[in-house]
CSV table of N, CA and C in Angstrom, one decimal:
chain,number,residue,atom,x,y,z
A,1,UNK,N,0.6,-1.1,-0.2
A,1,UNK,CA,0.4,0.0,0.1
A,1,UNK,C,1.2,1.0,0.0
A,2,UNK,N,0.3,1.9,-0.8
A,2,UNK,CA,1.7,3.6,-1.0
A,2,UNK,C,1.3,4.5,0.6
A,3,UNK,N,2.0,5.5,0.5
A,3,UNK,CA,1.9,6.4,1.5
A,3,UNK,C,0.7,7.2,1.7
A,4,UNK,N,0.2,7.2,3.2
A,4,UNK,CA,-1.4,7.8,3.1
A,4,UNK,C,-1.3,8.7,3.6
A,5,UNK,N,-2.5,9.3,2.4
A,5,UNK,CA,-2.8,10.6,2.5
A,5,UNK,C,-3.3,11.4,3.5
A,6,UNK,N,-3.4,12.7,4.0
A,6,UNK,CA,-3.2,13.8,5.0
A,6,UNK,C,-4.5,13.6,5.6
A,7,UNK,N,-5.7,13.3,5.3
A,7,UNK,CA,-7.0,12.8,5.7
A,7,UNK,C,-6.8,11.8,6.3
A,8,UNK,N,-6.7,10.6,5.6
A,8,UNK,CA,-6.3,9.2,6.0
A,8,UNK,C,-5.7,9.1,7.5
A,9,UNK,N,-4.4,10.2,7.4
A,9,UNK,CA,-3.0,10.3,8.6
A,9,UNK,C,-4.5,11.1,10.2
A,10,UNK,N,-5.6,12.0,9.3
A,10,UNK,CA,-6.4,12.7,10.5
A,10,UNK,C,-6.9,11.8,11.2
A,11,UNK,N,-8.0,11.3,10.2
A,11,UNK,CA,-9.4,10.4,10.4
A,11,UNK,C,-8.0,8.9,12.1
A,12,UNK,N,-7.4,8.7,11.5
A,12,UNK,CA,-6.6,7.9,12.0
A,12,UNK,C,-6.4,8.7,13.7
A,13,UNK,N,-6.1,9.9,13.9
A,13,UNK,CA,-5.8,10.8,14.9
A,13,UNK,C,-7.0,10.6,15.7
A,14,UNK,N,-8.4,10.2,15.7
A,14,UNK,CA,-9.6,10.1,15.8
A,14,UNK,C,-9.7,8.6,15.3
A,15,UNK,N,-9.1,7.8,16.1
A,15,UNK,CA,-9.8,6.3,16.2
A,15,UNK,C,-10.2,5.4,14.8
A,16,UNK,N,-9.5,5.6,14.1
A,16,UNK,CA,-10.3,6.0,12.3
A,16,UNK,C,-12.0,6.3,12.1
A,17,UNK,N,-12.2,6.8,13.2
A,17,UNK,CA,-13.8,7.2,13.0
A,17,UNK,C,-13.7,8.2,12.4
A,18,UNK,N,-14.7,8.7,11.2
A,18,UNK,CA,-14.7,10.0,11.0
A,18,UNK,C,-15.9,10.9,11.4
A,19,UNK,N,-16.8,9.9,12.0
A,19,UNK,CA,-17.6,11.0,12.6
A,19,UNK,C,-17.1,11.5,13.7
A,20,UNK,N,-16.2,11.1,14.8
A,20,UNK,CA,-15.5,11.6,16.0
A,20,UNK,C,-14.7,12.5,15.2
A,21,UNK,N,-14.0,12.5,13.9
A,21,UNK,CA,-13.3,13.7,13.3
A,21,UNK,C,-14.2,14.8,12.8
A,22,UNK,N,-15.2,14.2,12.6
A,22,UNK,CA,-16.2,15.4,11.8
A,22,UNK,C,-16.6,16.0,13.0
A,23,UNK,N,-17.3,15.2,14.2
A,23,UNK,CA,-17.5,16.1,15.4
A,23,UNK,C,-16.3,16.7,15.7
A,24,UNK,N,-15.1,16.8,15.6
A,24,UNK,CA,-13.9,17.1,16.3
A,24,UNK,C,-13.5,19.1,15.6
A,25,UNK,N,-13.8,19.0,14.4
A,25,UNK,CA,-13.7,19.8,13.6
A,25,UNK,C,-14.8,21.0,13.5
A,26,UNK,N,-16.3,19.9,13.0
A,26,UNK,CA,-17.4,21.0,13.4
A,26,UNK,C,-17.7,21.8,12.3
A,27,UNK,N,-18.3,23.1,12.6
A,27,UNK,CA,-18.4,23.7,11.4
A,27,UNK,C,-19.4,23.0,10.0
A,28,UNK,N,-20.5,22.5,10.4
A,28,UNK,CA,-21.1,21.8,9.7
A,28,UNK,C,-20.6,20.9,8.8
A,29,UNK,N,-19.3,20.2,9.1
A,29,UNK,CA,-18.7,18.7,8.9
A,29,UNK,C,-19.8,17.7,9.5
A,30,UNK,N,-20.1,17.1,8.5
A,30,UNK,CA,-20.0,15.6,9.1
A,30,UNK,C,-19.7,14.5,8.5
A,31,UNK,N,-20.0,13.1,9.0
A,31,UNK,CA,-19.3,12.2,9.1
A,31,UNK,C,-19.3,12.0,7.1
A,32,UNK,N,-20.4,12.1,6.4
A,32,UNK,CA,-19.9,11.8,5.2
A,32,UNK,C,-19.5,13.0,4.4
A,33,UNK,N,-18.9,13.9,4.9
A,33,UNK,CA,-18.0,15.1,4.3
A,33,UNK,C,-16.7,14.1,4.4
A,34,UNK,N,-16.5,13.7,5.9
A,34,UNK,CA,-14.8,12.9,5.8
A,34,UNK,C,-15.1,11.6,4.9
A,35,UNK,N,-15.7,11.1,5.0
A,35,UNK,CA,-15.4,9.3,4.2
A,35,UNK,C,-15.3,10.1,2.4
A,36,UNK,N,-16.1,11.2,2.2
A,36,UNK,CA,-15.8,11.6,1.1
A,36,UNK,C,-14.3,12.1,0.4
A,37,UNK,N,-14.3,12.9,1.6
A,37,UNK,CA,-12.6,13.3,1.8
A,37,UNK,C,-11.8,12.3,1.1
A,38,UNK,N,-12.2,11.3,2.5
A,38,UNK,CA,-11.3,9.7,2.4
A,38,UNK,C,-11.2,9.3,0.6
A,39,UNK,N,-12.3,9.1,-0.3
A,39,UNK,CA,-12.7,8.8,-1.0
A,39,UNK,C,-12.2,9.6,-2.3
A,40,UNK,N,-11.7,10.6,-2.2
A,40,UNK,CA,-11.5,11.2,-3.0
A,40,UNK,C,-9.3,11.7,-2.5
A,41,UNK,N,-9.6,11.2,-1.3
A,41,UNK,CA,-7.7,11.6,-0.7
A,41,UNK,C,-7.1,13.0,-0.2
A,42,UNK,N,-8.1,13.5,-0.4
A,42,UNK,CA,-8.0,15.6,0.2
A,42,UNK,C,-9.1,16.2,0.6
A,43,UNK,N,-9.2,16.9,1.2
A,43,UNK,CA,-10.1,17.8,1.6
A,43,UNK,C,-10.1,18.8,1.1
A,44,UNK,N,-11.7,19.0,0.5
A,44,UNK,CA,-11.6,20.7,-0.3
A,44,UNK,C,-10.8,22.3,0.8
A,45,UNK,N,-10.2,23.1,-0.4
A,45,UNK,CA,-10.0,24.0,0.5
A,45,UNK,C,-9.9,24.7,1.5
A,46,UNK,N,-11.4,25.1,1.2
A,46,UNK,CA,-12.0,26.1,2.5
A,46,UNK,C,-12.0,25.1,3.3
A,47,UNK,N,-12.1,24.0,3.4
A,47,UNK,CA,-12.0,23.2,4.8
A,47,UNK,C,-10.6,23.1,5.5
A,48,UNK,N,-10.0,23.1,4.7
A,48,UNK,CA,-8.5,22.6,5.1
A,48,UNK,C,-7.9,23.3,6.8
A,49,UNK,N,-8.7,24.2,6.3
A,49,UNK,CA,-7.9,25.5,8.0
A,49,UNK,C,-8.2,24.8,9.5
A,50,UNK,N,-9.6,24.6,9.3
A,50,UNK,CA,-10.1,24.1,10.4
A,50,UNK,C,-9.7,22.4,10.4
A,51,UNK,N,-9.6,21.2,9.2
A,51,UNK,CA,-8.9,20.2,9.6
A,51,UNK,C,-7.1,20.3,10.2
A,52,UNK,N,-6.8,21.6,9.5
A,52,UNK,CA,-5.5,21.4,10.0
A,52,UNK,C,-5.0,22.1,11.5
A,53,UNK,N,-6.5,22.7,11.5
A,53,UNK,CA,-5.8,23.5,13.5
A,53,UNK,C,-6.7,22.4,14.2
A,54,UNK,N,-7.6,21.5,14.2
A,54,UNK,CA,-8.0,20.5,14.8
A,54,UNK,C,-7.2,18.9,14.9
A,55,UNK,N,-6.2,18.8,13.3
A,55,UNK,CA,-5.5,17.3,13.6
A,55,UNK,C,-4.2,17.7,13.6
A,56,UNK,N,-3.8,18.9,13.5
A,56,UNK,CA,-2.4,19.4,13.5
A,56,UNK,C,-1.7,18.5,12.1
A,57,UNK,N,-2.4,17.6,10.9
A,57,UNK,CA,-1.8,17.4,9.6
A,57,UNK,C,-1.6,19.0,9.0
A,58,UNK,N,-0.9,18.4,8.3
A,58,UNK,CA,0.0,19.8,6.9
A,58,UNK,C,-1.0,20.4,6.3
A,59,UNK,N,-1.2,21.7,5.9
A,59,UNK,CA,-2.2,21.7,5.0
A,59,UNK,C,-1.7,21.3,3.7
A,60,UNK,N,-0.9,21.3,3.5
A,60,UNK,CA,-0.3,20.3,2.0
A,60,UNK,C,-0.3,19.1,2.4
A,61,UNK,N,-0.6,18.6,3.3
A,61,UNK,CA,-1.1,17.4,3.5
A,61,UNK,C,-2.5,16.8,3.1
A,62,UNK,N,-3.4,17.8,3.5
A,62,UNK,CA,-4.7,17.7,3.6
A,62,UNK,C,-5.2,17.9,1.9
A,63,UNK,N,-4.4,19.0,1.4
A,63,UNK,CA,-4.7,19.0,-0.4
A,63,UNK,C,-3.9,19.4,-0.8
A,64,UNK,N,-3.2,19.2,-1.9
A,64,UNK,CA,-1.8,19.2,-2.6
A,64,UNK,C,-2.2,19.7,-4.0
A,65,UNK,N,-3.7,20.0,-4.3
A,65,UNK,CA,-3.8,21.3,-5.4
A,65,UNK,C,-3.8,22.4,-5.2
A,66,UNK,N,-3.6,23.1,-3.6
A,66,UNK,CA,-3.7,24.6,-3.8
A,66,UNK,C,-2.3,24.7,-3.1
A,67,UNK,N,-1.9,25.6,-4.0
A,67,UNK,CA,0.0,26.1,-3.4
A,67,UNK,C,-0.5,27.3,-1.5
A,68,UNK,N,-0.5,26.4,-1.2
A,68,UNK,CA,-0.2,27.0,0.1
A,68,UNK,C,1.2,27.9,0.2
A,69,UNK,N,1.9,27.7,0.0
A,69,UNK,CA,2.8,29.2,0.1
A,69,UNK,C,2.7,30.3,-0.3
A,70,UNK,N,2.0,29.9,-1.5
A,70,UNK,CA,1.2,31.0,-2.0
A,70,UNK,C,0.5,32.1,-0.8
A,71,UNK,N,-0.1,31.1,-0.2
A,71,UNK,CA,-1.3,31.7,0.1
A,71,UNK,C,-0.8,32.2,1.5
A,72,UNK,N,0.1,31.3,2.4
A,72,UNK,CA,1.2,31.9,3.5
A,72,UNK,C,2.2,33.4,3.3
A,73,UNK,N,2.1,33.6,1.9
A,73,UNK,CA,3.5,34.5,1.2
A,73,UNK,C,4.3,34.3,1.8
A,74,UNK,N,4.7,33.2,1.7
A,74,UNK,CA,6.1,32.9,2.1
A,74,UNK,C,7.1,33.6,1.3
A,75,UNK,N,6.5,33.8,-0.2
A,75,UNK,CA,7.9,34.5,-1.4
A,75,UNK,C,8.1,35.4,-0.9
A,76,UNK,N,6.7,36.9,-0.5
A,76,UNK,CA,7.3,38.1,0.5
A,76,UNK,C,7.9,37.8,1.7
A,77,UNK,N,7.5,36.8,2.5
A,77,UNK,CA,8.2,36.8,4.1
A,77,UNK,C,9.9,36.1,3.6
A,78,UNK,N,10.5,35.3,2.8
A,78,UNK,CA,12.1,35.0,2.0
A,78,UNK,C,12.2,36.6,1.6
A,79,UNK,N,11.7,37.5,1.4
A,79,UNK,CA,12.8,38.6,0.2
A,79,UNK,C,12.6,39.3,1.9
A,80,UNK,N,11.6,39.3,2.9
A,80,UNK,CA,12.4,40.4,4.0
A,80,UNK,C,12.9,39.8,4.4
A,81,UNK,N,13.3,38.5,5.1
A,81,UNK,CA,13.9,37.6,5.8
A,81,UNK,C,12.7,37.0,6.9
A,82,UNK,N,11.9,37.0,6.9
A,82,UNK,CA,11.3,36.7,8.0
A,82,UNK,C,11.2,35.1,7.6
A,83,UNK,N,10.6,33.9,9.1
A,83,UNK,CA,10.6,33.2,8.8
A,83,UNK,C,9.2,32.4,8.1
A,84,UNK,N,10.0,31.4,7.6
A,84,UNK,CA,8.7,30.6,6.6
A,84,UNK,C,8.5,29.4,7.1
A,85,UNK,N,7.3,28.3,6.8
A,85,UNK,CA,7.2,27.2,7.2
A,85,UNK,C,6.7,27.4,8.0
A,86,UNK,N,5.4,28.7,8.3
A,86,UNK,CA,4.9,27.9,9.9
A,86,UNK,C,3.7,27.0,9.0
A,87,UNK,N,3.3,26.7,10.9
A,87,UNK,CA,2.5,26.1,11.1
A,87,UNK,C,1.3,27.0,10.9
A,88,UNK,N,0.0,26.1,10.7
A,88,UNK,CA,-1.2,26.8,10.6
A,88,UNK,C,-2.2,27.2,12.2
A,89,UNK,N,-1.6,26.6,13.0
A,89,UNK,CA,-1.3,27.2,14.7
A,89,UNK,C,-1.1,28.4,14.6
A,90,UNK,N,0.2,28.8,14.1
A,90,UNK,CA,0.7,30.2,14.2
A,90,UNK,C,-0.4,31.3,13.8
A,91,UNK,N,-0.9,30.5,12.6
A,91,UNK,CA,-1.3,31.9,11.5
A,91,UNK,C,-2.3,32.5,12.7
A,92,UNK,N,-2.4,34.3,12.3
A,92,UNK,CA,-3.1,35.2,13.1
A,92,UNK,C,-4.7,34.9,12.4
A,93,UNK,N,-6.0,35.4,13.0
A,93,UNK,CA,-6.9,35.6,12.8
A,93,UNK,C,-6.7,36.2,11.0
A,94,UNK,N,-6.5,37.1,10.8
A,94,UNK,CA,-6.4,38.0,9.7
A,94,UNK,C,-5.8,36.7,8.7
A,95,UNK,N,-4.6,36.5,9.1
A,95,UNK,CA,-4.3,35.4,7.8
A,95,UNK,C,-4.8,34.6,7.0
A,96,UNK,N,-6.2,33.6,8.6
A,96,UNK,CA,-6.6,32.4,8.5
A,96,UNK,C,-8.0,33.2,7.4
A,97,UNK,N,-8.5,34.1,8.1
A,97,UNK,CA,-9.4,34.4,7.1
A,97,UNK,C,-8.8,34.7,5.4
A,98,UNK,N,-7.5,35.4,5.5
A,98,UNK,CA,-7.6,35.6,4.2
A,98,UNK,C,-7.1,34.1,3.2
A,99,UNK,N,-6.3,33.3,3.8
A,99,UNK,CA,-6.2,31.6,3.0
A,99,UNK,C,-7.6,31.4,2.9
A,100,UNK,N,-8.7,31.1,3.7
A,100,UNK,CA,-10.3,30.9,3.9
A,100,UNK,C,-11.1,31.6,2.3
A,101,UNK,N,-10.6,33.1,2.2
A,101,UNK,CA,-10.8,33.2,1.2
A,101,UNK,C,-10.1,32.7,0.1
A,102,UNK,N,-9.0,33.0,0.4
A,102,UNK,CA,-8.2,32.2,-1.3
A,102,UNK,C,-8.4,31.2,-1.0
A,103,UNK,N,-8.7,30.4,-1.1
A,103,UNK,CA,-9.1,29.0,-0.7
A,103,UNK,C,-10.4,28.9,-1.8
A,104,UNK,N,-11.3,29.6,-0.7
A,104,UNK,CA,-13.3,29.5,-1.3
A,104,UNK,C,-13.3,30.1,-2.9
A,105,UNK,N,-12.4,31.4,-2.9
A,105,UNK,CA,-12.6,31.5,-4.6
A,105,UNK,C,-11.5,30.6,-5.6
A,106,UNK,N,-10.6,29.8,-4.9
A,106,UNK,CA,-10.1,29.4,-6.2
A,106,UNK,C,-10.5,27.7,-6.4
A,107,UNK,N,-11.5,27.4,-5.8
A,107,UNK,CA,-12.1,26.1,-5.0
A,107,UNK,C,-12.5,26.0,-7.1
A,108,UNK,N,-13.0,24.9,-7.0
A,108,UNK,CA,-13.9,24.3,-8.7
A,108,UNK,C,-14.7,24.1,-8.7
A,109,UNK,N,-15.2,25.3,-9.3
A,109,UNK,CA,-17.0,25.5,-9.1
A,109,UNK,C,-17.5,24.4,-10.1
A,110,UNK,N,-17.0,23.9,-10.7
A,110,UNK,CA,-17.3,22.8,-11.5
A,110,UNK,C,-17.4,21.3,-10.8
A,111,UNK,N,-16.7,21.7,-9.8
A,111,UNK,CA,-16.5,20.1,-9.0
A,111,UNK,C,-18.2,20.5,-7.9
A,112,UNK,N,-18.4,21.3,-7.5
A,112,UNK,CA,-19.6,21.8,-6.8
A,112,UNK,C,-20.6,22.4,-7.7
A,113,UNK,N,-21.1,22.0,-8.6
A,113,UNK,CA,-21.7,22.8,-9.3
A,113,UNK,C,-23.1,23.1,-9.2
A,114,UNK,N,-23.8,22.4,-7.5
A,114,UNK,CA,-24.8,22.9,-6.9
A,114,UNK,C,-24.7,24.3,-6.4
A,115,UNK,N,-23.5,24.7,-6.4
A,115,UNK,CA,-23.3,25.9,-5.6
A,115,UNK,C,-23.0,27.5,-6.5
A,116,UNK,N,-23.0,26.9,-8.2
A,116,UNK,CA,-22.6,27.8,-9.0
A,116,UNK,C,-23.8,28.8,-8.9
A,117,UNK,N,-23.1,30.4,-8.4
A,117,UNK,CA,-24.2,31.4,-8.5
A,117,UNK,C,-25.5,31.6,-7.6
A,118,UNK,N,-25.5,30.5,-6.2
A,118,UNK,CA,-26.6,30.3,-6.5
A,118,UNK,C,-27.1,30.7,-5.0
A,119,UNK,N,-27.8,30.9,-4.1
A,119,UNK,CA,-28.1,31.3,-3.0
A,119,UNK,C,-28.0,30.4,-1.7
A,120,UNK,N,-27.5,29.1,-2.3
A,120,UNK,CA,-26.3,28.5,-1.4
A,120,UNK,C,-25.6,28.7,-1.5
A,121,UNK,N,-24.8,28.6,-1.8
A,121,UNK,CA,-23.1,28.9,-2.0
A,121,UNK,C,-23.2,30.5,-1.2
A,122,UNK,N,-24.1,31.6,-1.6
A,122,UNK,CA,-23.7,32.8,-0.6
A,122,UNK,C,-23.9,32.3,0.8
A,123,UNK,N,-24.9,31.5,1.1
A,123,UNK,CA,-25.2,31.5,2.2
A,123,UNK,C,-23.9,30.4,2.9
A,124,UNK,N,-23.7,29.3,1.9
A,124,UNK,CA,-22.1,29.1,2.4
A,124,UNK,C,-21.2,29.6,2.9
A,125,UNK,N,-20.8,30.8,2.0
A,125,UNK,CA,-20.0,31.6,2.1
A,125,UNK,C,-19.9,32.5,3.9
A,126,UNK,N,-21.3,32.8,4.0
A,126,UNK,CA,-21.4,34.0,5.2
A,126,UNK,C,-21.7,32.9,6.4
A,127,UNK,N,-21.8,31.5,6.5
A,127,UNK,CA,-21.9,30.4,7.1
A,127,UNK,C,-20.3,30.2,7.1
A,128,UNK,N,-19.3,30.1,6.5
A,128,UNK,CA,-18.2,29.6,6.8
A,128,UNK,C,-17.5,30.8,7.1
A,129,UNK,N,-17.3,32.5,7.1
A,129,UNK,CA,-17.0,33.4,7.5
A,129,UNK,C,-17.5,33.7,8.9
A,130,UNK,N,-19.1,33.1,9.4
A,130,UNK,CA,-19.3,33.2,10.8
A,130,UNK,C,-18.5,32.2,11.4
A,131,UNK,N,-18.2,30.8,10.8
A,131,UNK,CA,-17.4,30.3,11.8
A,131,UNK,C,-16.0,30.1,12.0
A,132,UNK,N,-15.2,30.8,11.1
A,132,UNK,CA,-14.1,31.4,11.1
A,132,UNK,C,-13.7,32.5,12.4
A,133,UNK,N,-14.6,33.3,12.5
A,133,UNK,CA,-14.1,34.3,13.2
A,133,UNK,C,-15.0,33.7,14.3
A,134,UNK,N,-15.6,33.1,14.8
A,134,UNK,CA,-16.1,32.3,16.0
A,134,UNK,C,-14.8,31.2,16.7
A,135,UNK,N,-14.4,31.1,15.6
A,135,UNK,CA,-13.3,30.0,15.6
A,135,UNK,C,-12.1,31.2,15.8
A,136,UNK,N,-11.9,32.1,15.4
A,136,UNK,CA,-10.6,32.7,15.8
A,136,UNK,C,-10.5,34.0,16.0
A,137,UNK,N,-11.9,34.0,16.1
A,137,UNK,CA,-12.5,36.1,16.7
A,137,UNK,C,-12.1,36.1,18.2
């Protein structure tokens, strides 16, 4: 068997229980979401910060399709001589919001056609921002 995905490692931390991981992450995540993430091998970008904070699994392991270095601004930090490779736990509230916004804007709408241009998507964004503000505000 190949190397484990980030979501597999995250579920293992909760006794191999998608239900327990979903409950720990909260913010509307249910067992079926976690099971879907396991089947596709990655967490949606907009949920990665919450899963990473809950489990300690790196963002890059949870979703390898997002350039998390760009999101974190590592290139600018290197130019300024600042340390890079920060864990998600060390990000500020504003950095988490920027990260979530970037991830939500870059998501593949074709993978979620029921959200395209609909009330559900605007409601999803509102719920997501409230959840981020509650957790980090």
